[in-house]
Short mmCIF file of C-alpha atoms and ligand atoms in Angstrom, two decimals:
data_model
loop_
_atom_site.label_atom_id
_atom_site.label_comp_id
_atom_site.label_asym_id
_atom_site.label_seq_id
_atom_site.Cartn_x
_atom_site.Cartn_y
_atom_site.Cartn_z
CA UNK A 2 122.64 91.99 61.79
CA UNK A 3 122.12 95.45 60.45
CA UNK A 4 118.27 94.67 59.68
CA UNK A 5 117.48 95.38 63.06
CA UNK A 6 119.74 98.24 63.75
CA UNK A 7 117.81 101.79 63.42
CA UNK A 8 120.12 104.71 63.65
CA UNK A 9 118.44 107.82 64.59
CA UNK A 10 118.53 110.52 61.23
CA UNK A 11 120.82 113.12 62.97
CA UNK A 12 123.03 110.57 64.49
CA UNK A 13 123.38 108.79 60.71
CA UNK A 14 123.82 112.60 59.49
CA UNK A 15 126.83 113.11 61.68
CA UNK A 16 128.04 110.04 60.85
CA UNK A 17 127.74 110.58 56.97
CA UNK A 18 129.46 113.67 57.34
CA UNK A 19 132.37 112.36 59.28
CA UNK A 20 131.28 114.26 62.30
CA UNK A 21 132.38 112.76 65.90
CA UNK A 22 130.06 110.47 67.51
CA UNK A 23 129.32 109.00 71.33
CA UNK A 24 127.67 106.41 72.46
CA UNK A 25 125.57 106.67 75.76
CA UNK A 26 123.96 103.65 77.84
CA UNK A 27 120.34 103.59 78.84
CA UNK A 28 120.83 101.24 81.70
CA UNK A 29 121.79 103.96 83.44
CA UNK A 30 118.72 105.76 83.08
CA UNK A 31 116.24 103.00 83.86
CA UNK A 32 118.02 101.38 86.97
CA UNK A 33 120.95 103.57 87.40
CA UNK A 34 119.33 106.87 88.91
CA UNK A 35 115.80 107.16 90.18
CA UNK A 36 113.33 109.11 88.27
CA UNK A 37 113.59 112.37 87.35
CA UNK A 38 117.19 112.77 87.90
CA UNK A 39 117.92 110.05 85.34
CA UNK A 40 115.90 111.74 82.94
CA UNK A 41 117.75 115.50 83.53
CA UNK A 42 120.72 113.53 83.52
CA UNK A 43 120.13 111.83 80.26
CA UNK A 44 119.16 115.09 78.37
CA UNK A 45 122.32 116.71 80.06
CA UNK A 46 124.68 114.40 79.05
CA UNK A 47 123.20 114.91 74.95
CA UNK A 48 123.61 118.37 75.74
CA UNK A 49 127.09 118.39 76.93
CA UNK A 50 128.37 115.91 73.79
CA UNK A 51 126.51 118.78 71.65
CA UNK A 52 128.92 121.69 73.13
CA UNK A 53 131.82 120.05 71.96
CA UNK A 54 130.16 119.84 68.82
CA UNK A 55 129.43 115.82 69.13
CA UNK A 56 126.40 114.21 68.29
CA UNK A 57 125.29 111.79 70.97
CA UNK A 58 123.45 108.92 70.23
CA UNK A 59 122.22 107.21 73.15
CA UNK A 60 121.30 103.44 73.22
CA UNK A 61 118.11 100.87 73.57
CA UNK A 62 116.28 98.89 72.18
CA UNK A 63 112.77 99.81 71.64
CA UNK A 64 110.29 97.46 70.27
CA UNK A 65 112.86 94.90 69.38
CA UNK A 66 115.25 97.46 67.01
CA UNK A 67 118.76 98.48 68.38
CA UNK A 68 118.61 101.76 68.48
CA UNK A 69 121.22 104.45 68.00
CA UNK A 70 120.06 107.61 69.05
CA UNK A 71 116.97 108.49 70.93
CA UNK A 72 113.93 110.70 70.38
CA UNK A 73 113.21 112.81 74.12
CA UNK A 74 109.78 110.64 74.06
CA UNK A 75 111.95 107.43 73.58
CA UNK A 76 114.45 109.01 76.61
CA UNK A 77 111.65 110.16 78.80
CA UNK A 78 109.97 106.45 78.61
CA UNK A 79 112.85 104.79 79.92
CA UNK A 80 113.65 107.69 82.45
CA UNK A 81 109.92 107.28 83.88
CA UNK A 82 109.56 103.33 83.26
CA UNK A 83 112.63 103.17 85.92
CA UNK A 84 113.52 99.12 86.75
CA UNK A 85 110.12 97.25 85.27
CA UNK A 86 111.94 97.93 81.63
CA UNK A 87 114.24 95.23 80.92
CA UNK A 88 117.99 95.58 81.66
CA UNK A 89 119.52 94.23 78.55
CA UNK A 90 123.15 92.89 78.42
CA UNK A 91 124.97 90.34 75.27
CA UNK A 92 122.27 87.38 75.80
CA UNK A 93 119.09 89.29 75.65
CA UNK A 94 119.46 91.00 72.52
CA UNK A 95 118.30 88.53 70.68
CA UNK A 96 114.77 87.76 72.69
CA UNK A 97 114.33 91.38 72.60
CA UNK A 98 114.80 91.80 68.95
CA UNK A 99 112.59 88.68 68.20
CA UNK A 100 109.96 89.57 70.77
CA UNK A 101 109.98 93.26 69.34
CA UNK A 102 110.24 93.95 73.06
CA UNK A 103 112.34 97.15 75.26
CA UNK A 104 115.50 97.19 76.98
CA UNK A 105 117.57 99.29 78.50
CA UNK A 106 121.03 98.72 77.65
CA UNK A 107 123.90 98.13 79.90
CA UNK A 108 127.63 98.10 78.87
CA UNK A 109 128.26 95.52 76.93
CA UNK A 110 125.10 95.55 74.95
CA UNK A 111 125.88 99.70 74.07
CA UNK A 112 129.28 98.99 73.00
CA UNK A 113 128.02 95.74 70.32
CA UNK A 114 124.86 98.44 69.25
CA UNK A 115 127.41 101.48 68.85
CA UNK A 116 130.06 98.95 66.99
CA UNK A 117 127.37 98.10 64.58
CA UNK A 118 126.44 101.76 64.10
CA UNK A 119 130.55 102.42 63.34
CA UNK A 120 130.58 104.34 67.06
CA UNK A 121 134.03 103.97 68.31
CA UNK A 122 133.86 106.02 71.72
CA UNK A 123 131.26 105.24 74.44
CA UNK A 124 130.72 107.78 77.52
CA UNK A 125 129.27 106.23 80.92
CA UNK A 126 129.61 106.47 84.93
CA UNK A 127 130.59 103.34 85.92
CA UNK A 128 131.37 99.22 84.13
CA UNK A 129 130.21 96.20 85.48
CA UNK A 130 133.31 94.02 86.67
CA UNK A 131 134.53 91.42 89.09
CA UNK A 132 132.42 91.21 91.97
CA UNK A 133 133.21 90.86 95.57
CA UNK A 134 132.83 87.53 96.30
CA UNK A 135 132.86 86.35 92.66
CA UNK A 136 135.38 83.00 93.76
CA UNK A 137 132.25 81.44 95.06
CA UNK A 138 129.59 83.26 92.95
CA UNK A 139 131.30 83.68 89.28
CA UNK A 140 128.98 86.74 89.36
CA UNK A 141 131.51 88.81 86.44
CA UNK A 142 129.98 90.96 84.67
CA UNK A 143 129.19 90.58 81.09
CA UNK A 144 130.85 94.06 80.40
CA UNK A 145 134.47 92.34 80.98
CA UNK A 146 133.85 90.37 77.90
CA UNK A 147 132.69 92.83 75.68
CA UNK A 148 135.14 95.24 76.37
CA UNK A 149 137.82 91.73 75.35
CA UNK A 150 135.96 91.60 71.62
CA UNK A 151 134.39 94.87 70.65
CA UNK A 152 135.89 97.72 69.27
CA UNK A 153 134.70 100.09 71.17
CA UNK A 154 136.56 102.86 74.03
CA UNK A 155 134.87 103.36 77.22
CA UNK A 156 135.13 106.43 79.18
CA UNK A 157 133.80 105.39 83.04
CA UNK A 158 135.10 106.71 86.43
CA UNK A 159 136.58 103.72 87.35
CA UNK A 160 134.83 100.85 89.09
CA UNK A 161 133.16 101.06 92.27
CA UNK A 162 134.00 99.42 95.13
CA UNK A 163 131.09 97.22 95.17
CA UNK A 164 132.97 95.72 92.83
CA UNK A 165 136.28 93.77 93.87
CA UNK A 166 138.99 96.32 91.97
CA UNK A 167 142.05 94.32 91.88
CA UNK A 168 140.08 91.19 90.65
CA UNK A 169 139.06 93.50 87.96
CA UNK A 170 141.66 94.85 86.63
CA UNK A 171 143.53 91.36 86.68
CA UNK A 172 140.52 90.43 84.18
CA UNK A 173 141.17 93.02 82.23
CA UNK A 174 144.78 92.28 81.87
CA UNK A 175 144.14 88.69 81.11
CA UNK A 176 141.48 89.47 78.36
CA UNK A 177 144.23 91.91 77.00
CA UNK A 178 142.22 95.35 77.37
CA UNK A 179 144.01 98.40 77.96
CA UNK A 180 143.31 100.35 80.73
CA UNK A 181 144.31 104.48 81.01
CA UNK A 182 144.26 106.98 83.01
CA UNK A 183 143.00 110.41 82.28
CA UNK A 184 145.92 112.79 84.21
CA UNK A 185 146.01 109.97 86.43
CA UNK A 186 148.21 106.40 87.34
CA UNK A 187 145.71 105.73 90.19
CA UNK A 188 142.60 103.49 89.36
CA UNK A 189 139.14 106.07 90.19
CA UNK A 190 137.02 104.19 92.28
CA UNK A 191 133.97 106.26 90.87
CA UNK A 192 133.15 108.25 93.74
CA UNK A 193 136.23 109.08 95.36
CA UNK A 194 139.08 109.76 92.79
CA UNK A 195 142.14 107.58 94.35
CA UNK A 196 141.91 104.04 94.83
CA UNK A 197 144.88 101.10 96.21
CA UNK A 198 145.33 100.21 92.61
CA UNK A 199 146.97 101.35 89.18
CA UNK A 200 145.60 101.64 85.83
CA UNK A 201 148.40 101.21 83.25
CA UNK A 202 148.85 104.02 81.78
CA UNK A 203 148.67 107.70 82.38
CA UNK A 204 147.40 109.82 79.59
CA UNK A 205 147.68 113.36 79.72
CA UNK A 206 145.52 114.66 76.77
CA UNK A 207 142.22 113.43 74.68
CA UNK A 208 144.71 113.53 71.45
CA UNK A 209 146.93 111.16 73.33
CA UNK A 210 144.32 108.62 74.09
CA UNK A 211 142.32 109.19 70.52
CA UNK A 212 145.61 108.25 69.09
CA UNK A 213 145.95 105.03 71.23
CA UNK A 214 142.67 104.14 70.02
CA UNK A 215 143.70 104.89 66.30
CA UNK A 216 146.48 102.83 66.84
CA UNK A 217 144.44 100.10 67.79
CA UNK A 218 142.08 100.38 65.40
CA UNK A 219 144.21 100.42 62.38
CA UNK A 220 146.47 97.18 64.00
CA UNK A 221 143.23 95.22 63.81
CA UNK A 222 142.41 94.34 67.48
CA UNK A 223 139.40 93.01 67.57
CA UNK A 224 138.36 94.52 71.46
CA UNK A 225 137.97 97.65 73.21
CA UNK A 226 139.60 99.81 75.81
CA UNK A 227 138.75 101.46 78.92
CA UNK A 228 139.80 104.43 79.84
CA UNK A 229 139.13 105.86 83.43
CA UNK A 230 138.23 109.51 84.29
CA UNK A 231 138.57 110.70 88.08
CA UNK A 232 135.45 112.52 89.29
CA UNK A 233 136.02 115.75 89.97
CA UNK A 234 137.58 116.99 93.82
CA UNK A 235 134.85 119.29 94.04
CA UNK A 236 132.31 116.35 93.54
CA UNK A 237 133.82 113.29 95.03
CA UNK A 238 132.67 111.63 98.53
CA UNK A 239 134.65 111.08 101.55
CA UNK A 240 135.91 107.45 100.99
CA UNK A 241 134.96 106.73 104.87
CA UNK A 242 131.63 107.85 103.82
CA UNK A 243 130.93 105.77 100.57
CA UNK A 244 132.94 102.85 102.12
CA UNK A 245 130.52 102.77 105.26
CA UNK A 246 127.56 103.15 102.55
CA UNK A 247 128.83 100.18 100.92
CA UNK A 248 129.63 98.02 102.93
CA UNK A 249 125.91 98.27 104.55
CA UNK A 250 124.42 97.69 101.29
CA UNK A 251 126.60 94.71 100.00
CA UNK A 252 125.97 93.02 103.51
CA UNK A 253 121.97 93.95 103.03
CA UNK A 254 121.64 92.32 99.41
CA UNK A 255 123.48 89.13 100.62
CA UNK A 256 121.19 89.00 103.49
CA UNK A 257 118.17 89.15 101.09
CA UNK A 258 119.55 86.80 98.80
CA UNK A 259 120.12 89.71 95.61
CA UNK A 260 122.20 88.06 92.59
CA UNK A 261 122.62 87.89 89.63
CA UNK A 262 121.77 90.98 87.46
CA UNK A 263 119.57 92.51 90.27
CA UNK A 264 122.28 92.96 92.33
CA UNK A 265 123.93 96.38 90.93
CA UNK A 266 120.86 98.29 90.83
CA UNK A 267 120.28 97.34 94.15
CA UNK A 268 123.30 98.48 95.40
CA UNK A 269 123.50 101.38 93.63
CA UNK A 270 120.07 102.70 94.79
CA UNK A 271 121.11 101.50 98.49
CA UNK A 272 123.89 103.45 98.52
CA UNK A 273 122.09 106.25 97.57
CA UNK A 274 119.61 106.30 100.16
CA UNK A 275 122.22 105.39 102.60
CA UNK A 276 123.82 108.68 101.62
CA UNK A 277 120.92 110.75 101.50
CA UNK A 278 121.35 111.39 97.85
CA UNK A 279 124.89 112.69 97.95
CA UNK A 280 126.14 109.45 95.81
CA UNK A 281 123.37 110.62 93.11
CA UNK A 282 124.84 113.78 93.20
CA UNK A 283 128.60 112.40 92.42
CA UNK A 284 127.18 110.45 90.15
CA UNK A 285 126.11 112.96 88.24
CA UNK A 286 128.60 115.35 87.57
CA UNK A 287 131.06 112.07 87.08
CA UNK A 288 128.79 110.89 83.90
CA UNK A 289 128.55 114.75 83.21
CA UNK A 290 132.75 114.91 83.32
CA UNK A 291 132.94 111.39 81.30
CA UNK A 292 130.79 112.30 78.40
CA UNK A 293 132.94 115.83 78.17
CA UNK A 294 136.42 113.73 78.05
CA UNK A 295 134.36 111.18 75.41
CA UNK A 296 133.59 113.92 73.45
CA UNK A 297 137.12 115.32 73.18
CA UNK A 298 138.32 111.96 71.94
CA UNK A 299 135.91 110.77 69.70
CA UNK A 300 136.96 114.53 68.06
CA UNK A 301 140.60 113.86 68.08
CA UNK A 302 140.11 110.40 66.30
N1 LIG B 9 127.46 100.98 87.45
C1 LIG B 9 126.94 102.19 87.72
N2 LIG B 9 125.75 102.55 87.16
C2 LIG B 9 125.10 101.71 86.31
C3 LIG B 9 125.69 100.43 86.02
C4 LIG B 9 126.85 100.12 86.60
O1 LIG B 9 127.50 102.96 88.47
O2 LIG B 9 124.03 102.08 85.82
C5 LIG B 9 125.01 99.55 85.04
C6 LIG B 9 125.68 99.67 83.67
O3 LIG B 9 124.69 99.63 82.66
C7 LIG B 9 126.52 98.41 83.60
C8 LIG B 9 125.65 97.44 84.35
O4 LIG B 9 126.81 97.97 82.30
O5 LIG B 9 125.12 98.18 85.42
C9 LIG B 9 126.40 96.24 84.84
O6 LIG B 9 125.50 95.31 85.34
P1 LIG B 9 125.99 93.84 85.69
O7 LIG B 9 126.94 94.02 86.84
O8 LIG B 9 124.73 93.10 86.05
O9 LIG B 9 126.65 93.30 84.46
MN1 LIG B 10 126.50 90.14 87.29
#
């Protein structure tokens, strides 16, 4: 597996030097944001891991190798080539490494990249999960599964209510993943910081939840964990607000037929218009906040 994995010369330095580590997603970049925010956010979020003395290595795969770590050309080409590159999860790693073809990388397919590279902590905005409707559609996101048998910590904001919450955390209890809190027993819904359901457990400090991950490590578990980070009051959305956004959105992508893994970009970039860029603006400083708390573990492990 390691033929195709290319690890970026100061992200290997750090690593040979026992230095902390994060992973970043580039899913985010190419059909997360529109261009040029995704591109200021990418080089923002590097920037912050770097204050905290972490070296970030952020994820793709570019001309069929798995990349850890990005040049700013590699970075800006995503940022700028938006939704027509390929938004890679688990199953197309493969055609993309044999094609010597792009991708973006979502969740699931950071966290297997990062585990090969020895990454254990992974900073993003928000996971794929359970989605609404998902009794009749079985549209669960491939993130679920990875986070069940890779050994890898995510730091998100919680999951978004375009996603059905309680279905997703009952996933996540089923595929035995731990799910904490940062200073907080109530499950962030991304852009509001309170949500109707309960993570499992609160964690008060980033040495508390690097040693839960040490813990894990060292007992051999083969999966990873999630741990959720409320955005910031300042930052957050009124819940009537993003709710309203929402719901619009969900019922416009139904109405147009959107599935499978169109259907979160779609949304997400909905919801943005629908907001008049304030959601792009939470989102933001939430993936800003994440990759600070992410850096402050991955230094405590
Ligand atoms: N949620 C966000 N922003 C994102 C994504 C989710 O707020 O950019 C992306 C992530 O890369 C995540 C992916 O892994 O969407 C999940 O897609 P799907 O639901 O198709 O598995
Ligand atoms: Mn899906």
């Amino acid at each position: 597996m390691k033929q195709y994995l290319k690890i970026s010369p100061a992200v290997q330095k750090a690593l040979d030097e026992g230095r902390p580590v994060i992973a970043l997603e580039s899913t985010i970049i190419s059909h997360g944001m529109p261009y040029p925010q995704n591109l200021e956010t990418a080089r923002l979020c590097e920037a912050e891991a770097r204050k905290y003395g972490v070296e970030p290595a952020t994820v793709a795969v570019i001309h069929g190798q798995l990349c850890a770590g990005l040049t700013d050309e590699e970075l800006e080409y995503l940022a700028r080539t938006g939704p027509k590159v390929i938004k890679a999860s688990r199953r197309d790693l493969p055609v993309l490494v044999a094609e010597k073809a792009d991708g973006a990388t979502t969740v699931a397919a950071t966290m297997i990249i990062a585990a090969m590279a020895g990454i254990k902590v992974f900073a993003t905005g928000g996971i794929g999960g359970v989605h609404r409707g998902a009794e009749t559609t079985m549209d669960i996101s491939a993130d679920l599964e990875e986070l069940a048998q890779t050994p890898v910590a995510v730091v998100c904001a919680g999951a978004k209510s375009i996603l059905d919450l309680g279905l997703t955390l009952e996933y996540l209890e089923t595929k035995g993943v731990p799910v904490l809190g940062y200073k907080t027993k109530m499950l962030p819904a991304f852009y509001t910081y309170e949500s109707d359901f309960e993570v499992d457990y609160r964690m008060d400090s980033p040495q508390e939840i690097a040693d839960v991950i040490r813990a894990q490590r060292g007992m051999g578990y083969p999966g990873g964990m999630l741990i959720t980070n409320p955005i910031p009051a300042e930052y957050a959305m009124p819940k009537a607000e993003i709710d309203a956004a929402i719901d619009q959105a969900l019922g416009e992508a139904d109405a147009q037929g959107i599935k499978g893994k169109a259907i979160t970009p779609f949304l997400l970039a909905r919801v943005c218009e629908l907001t008049g860029g304030e959601s792009l603006k939470s989102n933001i400083k939430l993936v800003l906040n994440n990759v600070a708390l992410a850096s402050q573990i991955a230094a405590g492990i």
